[in-house]
PDB file of C-alpha atoms in Angstrom:
ATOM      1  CA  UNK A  14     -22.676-153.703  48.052  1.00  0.00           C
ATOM      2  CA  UNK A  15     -24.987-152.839  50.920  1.00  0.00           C
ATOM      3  CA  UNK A  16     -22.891-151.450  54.041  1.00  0.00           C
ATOM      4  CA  UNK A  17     -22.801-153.272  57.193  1.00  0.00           C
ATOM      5  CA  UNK A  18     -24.927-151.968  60.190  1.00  0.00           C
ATOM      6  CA  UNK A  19     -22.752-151.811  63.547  1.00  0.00           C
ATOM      7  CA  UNK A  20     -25.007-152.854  66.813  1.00  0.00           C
ATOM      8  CA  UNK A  21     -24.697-152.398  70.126  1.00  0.00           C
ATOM      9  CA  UNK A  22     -27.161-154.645  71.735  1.00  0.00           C
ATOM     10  CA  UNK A  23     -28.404-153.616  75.651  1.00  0.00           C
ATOM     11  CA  UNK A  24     -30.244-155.327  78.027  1.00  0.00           C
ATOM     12  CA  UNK A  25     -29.802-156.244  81.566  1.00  0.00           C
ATOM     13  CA  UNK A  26     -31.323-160.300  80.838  1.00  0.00           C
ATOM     14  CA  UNK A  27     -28.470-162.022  79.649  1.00  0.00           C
ATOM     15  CA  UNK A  28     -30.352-164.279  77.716  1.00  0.00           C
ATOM     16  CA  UNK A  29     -32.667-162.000  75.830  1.00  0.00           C
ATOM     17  CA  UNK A  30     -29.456-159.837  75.364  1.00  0.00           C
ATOM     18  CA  UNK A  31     -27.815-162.851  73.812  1.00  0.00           C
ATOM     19  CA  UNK A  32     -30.770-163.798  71.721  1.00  0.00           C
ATOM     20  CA  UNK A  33     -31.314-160.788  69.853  1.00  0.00           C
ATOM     21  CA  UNK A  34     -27.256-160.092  69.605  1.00  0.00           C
ATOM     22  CA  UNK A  35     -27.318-164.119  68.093  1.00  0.00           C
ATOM     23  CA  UNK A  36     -30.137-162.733  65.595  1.00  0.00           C
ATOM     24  CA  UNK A  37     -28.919-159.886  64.549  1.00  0.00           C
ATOM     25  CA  UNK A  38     -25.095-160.997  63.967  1.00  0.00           C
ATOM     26  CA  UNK A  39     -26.610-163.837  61.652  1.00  0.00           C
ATOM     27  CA  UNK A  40     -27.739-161.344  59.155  1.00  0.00           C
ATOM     28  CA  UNK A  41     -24.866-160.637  56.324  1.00  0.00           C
ATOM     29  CA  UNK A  42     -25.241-156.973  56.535  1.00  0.00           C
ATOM     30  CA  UNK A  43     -25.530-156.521  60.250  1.00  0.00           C
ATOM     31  CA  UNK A  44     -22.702-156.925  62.626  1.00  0.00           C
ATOM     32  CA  UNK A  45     -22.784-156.767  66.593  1.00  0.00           C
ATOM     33  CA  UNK A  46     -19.526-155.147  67.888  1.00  0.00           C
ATOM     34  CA  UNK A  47     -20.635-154.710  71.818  1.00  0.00           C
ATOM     35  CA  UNK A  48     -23.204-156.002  74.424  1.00  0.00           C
ATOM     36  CA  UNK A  49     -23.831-154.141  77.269  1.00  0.00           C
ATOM     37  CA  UNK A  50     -25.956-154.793  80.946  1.00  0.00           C
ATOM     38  CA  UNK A  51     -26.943-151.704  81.654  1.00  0.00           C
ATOM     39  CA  UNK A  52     -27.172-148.140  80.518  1.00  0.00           C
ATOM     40  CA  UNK A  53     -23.571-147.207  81.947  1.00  0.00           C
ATOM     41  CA  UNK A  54     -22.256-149.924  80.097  1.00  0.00           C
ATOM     42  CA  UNK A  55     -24.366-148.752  76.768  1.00  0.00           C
ATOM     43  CA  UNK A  56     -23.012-145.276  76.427  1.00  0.00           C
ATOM     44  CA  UNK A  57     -19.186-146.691  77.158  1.00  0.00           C
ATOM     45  CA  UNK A  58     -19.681-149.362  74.365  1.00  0.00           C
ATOM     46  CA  UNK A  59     -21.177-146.482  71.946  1.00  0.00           C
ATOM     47  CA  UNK A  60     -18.707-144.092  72.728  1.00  0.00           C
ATOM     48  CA  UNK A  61     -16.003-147.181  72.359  1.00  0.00           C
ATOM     49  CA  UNK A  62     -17.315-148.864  69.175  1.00  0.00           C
ATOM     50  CA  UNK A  63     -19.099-145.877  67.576  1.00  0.00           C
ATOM     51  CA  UNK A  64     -21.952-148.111  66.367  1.00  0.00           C
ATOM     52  CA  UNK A  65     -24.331-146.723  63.615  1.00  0.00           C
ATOM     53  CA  UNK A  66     -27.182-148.280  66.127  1.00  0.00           C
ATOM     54  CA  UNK A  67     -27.768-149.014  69.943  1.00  0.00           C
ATOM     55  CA  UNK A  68     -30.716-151.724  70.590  1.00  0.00           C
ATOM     56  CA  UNK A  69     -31.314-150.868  74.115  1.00  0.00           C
ATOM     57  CA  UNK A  70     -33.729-151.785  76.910  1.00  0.00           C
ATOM     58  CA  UNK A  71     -35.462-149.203  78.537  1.00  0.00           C
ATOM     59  CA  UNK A  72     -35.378-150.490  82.071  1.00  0.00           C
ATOM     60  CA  UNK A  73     -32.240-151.484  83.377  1.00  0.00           C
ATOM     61  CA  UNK A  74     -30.057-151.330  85.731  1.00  0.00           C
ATOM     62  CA  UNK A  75     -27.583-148.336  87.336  1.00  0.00           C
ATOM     63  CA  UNK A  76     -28.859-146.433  84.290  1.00  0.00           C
ATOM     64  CA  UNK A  77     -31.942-146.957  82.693  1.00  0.00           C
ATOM     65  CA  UNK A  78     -32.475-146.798  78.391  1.00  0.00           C
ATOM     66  CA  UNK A  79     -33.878-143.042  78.461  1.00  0.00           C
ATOM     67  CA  UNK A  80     -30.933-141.370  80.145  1.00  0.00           C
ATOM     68  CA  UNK A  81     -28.519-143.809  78.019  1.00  0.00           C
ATOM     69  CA  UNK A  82     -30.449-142.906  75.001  1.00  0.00           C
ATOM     70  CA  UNK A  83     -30.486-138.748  76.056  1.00  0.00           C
ATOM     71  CA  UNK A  84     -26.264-139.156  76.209  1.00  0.00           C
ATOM     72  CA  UNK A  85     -26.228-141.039  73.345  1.00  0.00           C
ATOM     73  CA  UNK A  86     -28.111-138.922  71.075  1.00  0.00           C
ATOM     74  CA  UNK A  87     -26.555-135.463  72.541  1.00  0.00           C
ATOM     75  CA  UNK A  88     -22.902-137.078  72.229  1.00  0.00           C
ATOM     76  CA  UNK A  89     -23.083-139.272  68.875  1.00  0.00           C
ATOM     77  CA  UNK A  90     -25.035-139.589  65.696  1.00  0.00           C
ATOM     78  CA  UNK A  91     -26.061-143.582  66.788  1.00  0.00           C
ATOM     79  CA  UNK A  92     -29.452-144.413  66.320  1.00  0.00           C
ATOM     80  CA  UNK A  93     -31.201-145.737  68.981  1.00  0.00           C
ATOM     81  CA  UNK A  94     -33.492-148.633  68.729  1.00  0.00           C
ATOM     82  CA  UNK A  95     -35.688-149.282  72.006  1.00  0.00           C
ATOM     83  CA  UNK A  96     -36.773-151.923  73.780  1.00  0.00           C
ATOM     84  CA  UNK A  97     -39.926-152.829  76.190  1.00  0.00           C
ATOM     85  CA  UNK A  98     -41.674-155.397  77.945  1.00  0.00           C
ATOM     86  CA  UNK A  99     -44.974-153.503  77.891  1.00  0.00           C
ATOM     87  CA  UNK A 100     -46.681-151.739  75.844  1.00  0.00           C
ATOM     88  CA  UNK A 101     -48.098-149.248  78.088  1.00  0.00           C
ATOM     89  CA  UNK A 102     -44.838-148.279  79.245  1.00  0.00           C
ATOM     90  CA  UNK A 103     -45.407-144.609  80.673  1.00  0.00           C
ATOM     91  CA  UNK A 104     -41.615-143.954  79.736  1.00  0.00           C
ATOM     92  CA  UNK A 105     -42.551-144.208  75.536  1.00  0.00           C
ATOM     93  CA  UNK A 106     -43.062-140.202  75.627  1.00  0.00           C
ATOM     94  CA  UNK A 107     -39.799-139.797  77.717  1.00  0.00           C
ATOM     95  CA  UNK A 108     -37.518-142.219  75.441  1.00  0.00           C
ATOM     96  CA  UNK A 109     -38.574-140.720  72.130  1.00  0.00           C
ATOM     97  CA  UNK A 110     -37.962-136.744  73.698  1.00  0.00           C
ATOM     98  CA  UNK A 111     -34.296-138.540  74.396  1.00  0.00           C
ATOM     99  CA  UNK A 112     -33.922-139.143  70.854  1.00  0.00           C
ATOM    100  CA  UNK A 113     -34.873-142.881  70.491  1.00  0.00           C
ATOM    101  CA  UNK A 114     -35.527-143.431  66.651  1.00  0.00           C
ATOM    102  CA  UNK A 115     -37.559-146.682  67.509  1.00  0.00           C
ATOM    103  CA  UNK A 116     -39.497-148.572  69.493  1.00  0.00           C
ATOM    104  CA  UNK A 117     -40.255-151.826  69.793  1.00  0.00           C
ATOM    105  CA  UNK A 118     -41.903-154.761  72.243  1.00  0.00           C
ATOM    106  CA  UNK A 119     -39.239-157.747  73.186  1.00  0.00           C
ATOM    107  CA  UNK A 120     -41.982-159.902  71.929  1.00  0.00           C
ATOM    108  CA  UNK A 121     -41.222-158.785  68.322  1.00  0.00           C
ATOM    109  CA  UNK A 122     -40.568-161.378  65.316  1.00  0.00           C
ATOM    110  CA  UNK A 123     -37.455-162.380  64.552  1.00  0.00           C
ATOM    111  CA  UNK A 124     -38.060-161.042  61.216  1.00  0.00           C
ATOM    112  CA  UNK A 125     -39.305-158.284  62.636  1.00  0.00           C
ATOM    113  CA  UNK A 126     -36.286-157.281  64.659  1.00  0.00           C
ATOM    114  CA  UNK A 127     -34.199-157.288  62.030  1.00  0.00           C
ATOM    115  CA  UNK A 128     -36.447-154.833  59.634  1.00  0.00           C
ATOM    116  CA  UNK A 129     -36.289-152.574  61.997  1.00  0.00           C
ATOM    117  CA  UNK A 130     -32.548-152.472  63.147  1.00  0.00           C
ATOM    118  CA  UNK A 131     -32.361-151.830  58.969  1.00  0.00           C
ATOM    119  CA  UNK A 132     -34.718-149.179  58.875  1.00  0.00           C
ATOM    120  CA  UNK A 133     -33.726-147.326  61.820  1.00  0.00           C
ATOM    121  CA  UNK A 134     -30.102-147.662  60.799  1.00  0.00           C
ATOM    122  CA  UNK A 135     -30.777-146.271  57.367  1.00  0.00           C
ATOM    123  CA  UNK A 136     -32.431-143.132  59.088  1.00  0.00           C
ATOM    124  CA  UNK A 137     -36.248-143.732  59.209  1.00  0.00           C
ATOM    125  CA  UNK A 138     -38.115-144.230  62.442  1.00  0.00           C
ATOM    126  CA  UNK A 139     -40.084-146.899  63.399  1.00  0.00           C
ATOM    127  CA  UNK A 140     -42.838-147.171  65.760  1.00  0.00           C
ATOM    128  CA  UNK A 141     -44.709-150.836  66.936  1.00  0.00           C
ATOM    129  CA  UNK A 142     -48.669-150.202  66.479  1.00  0.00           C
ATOM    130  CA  UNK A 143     -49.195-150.482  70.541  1.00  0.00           C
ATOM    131  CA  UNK A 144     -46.949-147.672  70.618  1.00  0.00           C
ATOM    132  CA  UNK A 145     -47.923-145.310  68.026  1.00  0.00           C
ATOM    133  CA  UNK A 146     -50.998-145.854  70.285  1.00  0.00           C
ATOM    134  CA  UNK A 147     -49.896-144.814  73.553  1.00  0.00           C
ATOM    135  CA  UNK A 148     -47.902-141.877  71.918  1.00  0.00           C
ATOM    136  CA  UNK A 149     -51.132-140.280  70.709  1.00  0.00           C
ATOM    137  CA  UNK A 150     -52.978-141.295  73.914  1.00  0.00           C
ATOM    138  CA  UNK A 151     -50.183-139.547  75.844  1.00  0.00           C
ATOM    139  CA  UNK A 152     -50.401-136.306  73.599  1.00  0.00           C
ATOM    140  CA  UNK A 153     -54.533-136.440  74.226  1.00  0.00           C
ATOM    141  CA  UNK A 154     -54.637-136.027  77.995  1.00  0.00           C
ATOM    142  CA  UNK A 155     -52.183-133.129  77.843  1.00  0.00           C
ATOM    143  CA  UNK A 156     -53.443-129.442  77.893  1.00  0.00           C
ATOM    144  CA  UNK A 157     -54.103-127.839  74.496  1.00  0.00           C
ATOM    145  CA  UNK A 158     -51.304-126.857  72.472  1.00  0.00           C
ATOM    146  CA  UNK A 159     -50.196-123.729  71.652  1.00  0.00           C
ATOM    147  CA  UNK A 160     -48.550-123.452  67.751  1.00  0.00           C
ATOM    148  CA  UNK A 161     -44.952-122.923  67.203  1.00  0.00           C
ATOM    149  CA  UNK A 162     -43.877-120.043  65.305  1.00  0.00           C
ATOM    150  CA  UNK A 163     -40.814-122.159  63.908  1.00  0.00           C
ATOM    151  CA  UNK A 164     -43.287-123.998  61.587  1.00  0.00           C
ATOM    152  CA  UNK A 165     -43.546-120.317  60.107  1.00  0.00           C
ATOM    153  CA  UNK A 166     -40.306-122.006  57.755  1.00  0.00           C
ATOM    154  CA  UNK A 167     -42.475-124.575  56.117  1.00  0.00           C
ATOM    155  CA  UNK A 168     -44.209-124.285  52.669  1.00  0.00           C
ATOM    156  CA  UNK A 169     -47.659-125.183  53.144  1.00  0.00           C
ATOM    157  CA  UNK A 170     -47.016-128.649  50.973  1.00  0.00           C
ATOM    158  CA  UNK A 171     -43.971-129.294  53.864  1.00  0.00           C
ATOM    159  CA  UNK A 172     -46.555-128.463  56.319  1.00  0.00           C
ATOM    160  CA  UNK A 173     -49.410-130.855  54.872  1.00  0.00           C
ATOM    161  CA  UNK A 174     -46.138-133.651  54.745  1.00  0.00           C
ATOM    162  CA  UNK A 175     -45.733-133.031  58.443  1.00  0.00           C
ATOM    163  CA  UNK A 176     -49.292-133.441  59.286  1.00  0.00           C
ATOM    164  CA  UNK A 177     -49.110-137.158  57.377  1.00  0.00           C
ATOM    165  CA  UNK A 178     -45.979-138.261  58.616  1.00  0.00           C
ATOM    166  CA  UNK A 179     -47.640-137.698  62.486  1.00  0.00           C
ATOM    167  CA  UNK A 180     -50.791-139.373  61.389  1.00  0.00           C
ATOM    168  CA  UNK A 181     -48.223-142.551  60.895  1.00  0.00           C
ATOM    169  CA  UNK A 182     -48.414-142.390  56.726  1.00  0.00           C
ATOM    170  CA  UNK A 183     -45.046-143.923  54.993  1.00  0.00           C
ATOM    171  CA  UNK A 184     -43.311-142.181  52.281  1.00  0.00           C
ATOM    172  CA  UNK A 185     -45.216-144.379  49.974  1.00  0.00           C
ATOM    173  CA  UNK A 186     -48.619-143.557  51.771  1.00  0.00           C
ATOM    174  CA  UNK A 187     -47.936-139.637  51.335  1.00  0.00           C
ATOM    175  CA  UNK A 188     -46.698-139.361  47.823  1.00  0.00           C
ATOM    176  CA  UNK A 189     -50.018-141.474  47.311  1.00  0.00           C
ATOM    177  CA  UNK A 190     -51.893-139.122  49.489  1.00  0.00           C
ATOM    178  CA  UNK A 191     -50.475-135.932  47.553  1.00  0.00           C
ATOM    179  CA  UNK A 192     -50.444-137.269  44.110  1.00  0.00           C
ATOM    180  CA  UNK A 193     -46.791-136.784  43.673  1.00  0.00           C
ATOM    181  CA  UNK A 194     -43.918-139.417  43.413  1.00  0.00           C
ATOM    182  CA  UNK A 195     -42.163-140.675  46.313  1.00  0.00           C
ATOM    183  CA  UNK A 196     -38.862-138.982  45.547  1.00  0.00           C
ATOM    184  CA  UNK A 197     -40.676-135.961  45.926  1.00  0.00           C
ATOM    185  CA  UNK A 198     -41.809-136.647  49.457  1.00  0.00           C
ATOM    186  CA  UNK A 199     -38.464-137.368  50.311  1.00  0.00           C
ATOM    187  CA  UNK A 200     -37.308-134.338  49.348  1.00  0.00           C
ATOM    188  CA  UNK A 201     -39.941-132.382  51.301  1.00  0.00           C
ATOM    189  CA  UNK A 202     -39.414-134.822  54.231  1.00  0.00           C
ATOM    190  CA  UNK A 203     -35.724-134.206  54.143  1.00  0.00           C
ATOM    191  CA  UNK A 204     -36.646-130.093  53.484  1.00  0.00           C
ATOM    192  CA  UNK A 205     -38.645-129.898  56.885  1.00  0.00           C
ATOM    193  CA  UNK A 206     -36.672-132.003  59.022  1.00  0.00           C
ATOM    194  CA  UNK A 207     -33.559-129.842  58.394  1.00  0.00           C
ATOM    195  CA  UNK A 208     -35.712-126.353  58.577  1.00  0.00           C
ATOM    196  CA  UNK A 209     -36.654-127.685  62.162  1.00  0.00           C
ATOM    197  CA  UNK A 210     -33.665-128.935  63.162  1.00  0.00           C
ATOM    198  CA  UNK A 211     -34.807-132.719  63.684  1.00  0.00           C
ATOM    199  CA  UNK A 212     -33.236-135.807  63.578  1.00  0.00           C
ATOM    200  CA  UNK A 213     -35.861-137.748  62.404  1.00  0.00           C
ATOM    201  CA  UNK A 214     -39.725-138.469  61.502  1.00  0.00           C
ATOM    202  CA  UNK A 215     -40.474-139.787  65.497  1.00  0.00           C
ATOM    203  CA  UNK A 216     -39.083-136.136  66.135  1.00  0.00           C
ATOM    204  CA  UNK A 217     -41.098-134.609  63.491  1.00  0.00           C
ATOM    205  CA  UNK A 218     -44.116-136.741  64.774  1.00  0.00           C
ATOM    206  CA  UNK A 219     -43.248-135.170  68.469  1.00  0.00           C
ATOM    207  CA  UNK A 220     -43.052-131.428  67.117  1.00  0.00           C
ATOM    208  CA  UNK A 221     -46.352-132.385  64.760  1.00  0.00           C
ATOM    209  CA  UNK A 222     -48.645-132.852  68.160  1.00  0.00           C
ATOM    210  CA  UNK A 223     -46.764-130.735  70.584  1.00  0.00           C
ATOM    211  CA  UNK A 224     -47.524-127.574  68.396  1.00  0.00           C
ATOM    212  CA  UNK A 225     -51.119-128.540  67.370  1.00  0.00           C
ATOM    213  CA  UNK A 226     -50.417-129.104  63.525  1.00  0.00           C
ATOM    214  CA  UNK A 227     -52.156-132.151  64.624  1.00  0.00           C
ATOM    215  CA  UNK A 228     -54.660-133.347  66.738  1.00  0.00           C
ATOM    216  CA  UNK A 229     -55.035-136.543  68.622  1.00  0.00           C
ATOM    217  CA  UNK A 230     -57.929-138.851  66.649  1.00  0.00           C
ATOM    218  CA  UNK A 231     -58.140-135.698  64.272  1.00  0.00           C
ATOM    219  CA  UNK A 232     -58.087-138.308  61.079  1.00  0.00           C
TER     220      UNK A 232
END
């Protein structure tokens, strides 16, 4: 029997609040335990409710989604799933460095929506095109960067993984890539994410361009 995600759904519009928390609690494996109308109000439900995911809007209110999402993350082991009106949002860069798992425009499908509360739930990350987009954009402008010597702990097959899980590839993708099975990609995903201390692929993605193991528009 698949287990039941916990939600905390944020956002300071009622309505849209309501309308993905009515979406979400319809699926059979999902279950919303808290709404919240701000980012105050997010972080008391999480720490209350101790969700396995907070949806959460990144502008609100008395405390906007990144600094909710920075407690969150630094306090709990919720994943956080966010949420944006635009897609050139200059906060993307700042919300994923929080710890945000996910992002994703209010404008999403239903169906959508609910794939991704799944997936980030079940410990993948999950980035809309748009913002995969401005991500890389973002990491382009910035001065060049200088490599880590923490990636020293990779094998060089953990290091190629790395380089295809920034360029957006899916476990499927990669063990396609490398000619080897997918359980095999997991393990090396699973290998370098612990080795660098990171709690998840947007992380890894993060480290991937911020130490020059890739290269924006390099594929």
């Amino acid at each position: 029997m698949t287990a039941t995600v916990r939600v905390v759904v944020a956002d300071d519009q009622e309505l849209v609040r309501g309308g993905f928390a009515m979406i979400l609690a319809a699926q059979p494996d999902i279950d919303v335990v808290a709404e919240a109308g701000d980012g105050v109000e997010a972080v008391a439900a999480v720490r209350e409710h101790d969700p396995d995911l907070l949806l959460l809007d990144i502008r609100m209110p008395r405390m906007d989604g990144i600094e909710a999402a920075r407690i969150v993350c630094a306090e709990t082991g919720c994943k956080v799933l966010m949420l944006t009106t635009f897609d050139h949002d200059d906060y993307v860069y700042d919300a994923l460095r929080a710890g945000a798992s996910g992002f994703l425009l209010k404008d999403v499908r239903r169906d959508d929506l609910v794939n991704a509360v799944r997936v980030v739930a079940g410990g993948e990350a999950l980035l809309a095109p748009a913002v995969t987009r401005r991500l890389i954009s973002e990491f382009a402008a910035r001065p060049a960067p200088r490599p880590t010597r923490e990636l020293a702990v990779l094998t060089a097959r953990e290091r190629e993984t790395l380089q295809l899980i920034a360029r957006g590839l899916s476990n499927a993708e990669i063990a396609e890539t490398l000619v080897v099975t997918e359980h095999t990609v997991k393990t090396h995903v699973s290998n370098l994410l612990t080795k660098l201390g990171l709690r998840d692929r947007v992380q890894a993605v993060i480290l991937a361009y911020e130490s020059g193991v890739t290269i924006p528009g390099s594929d």
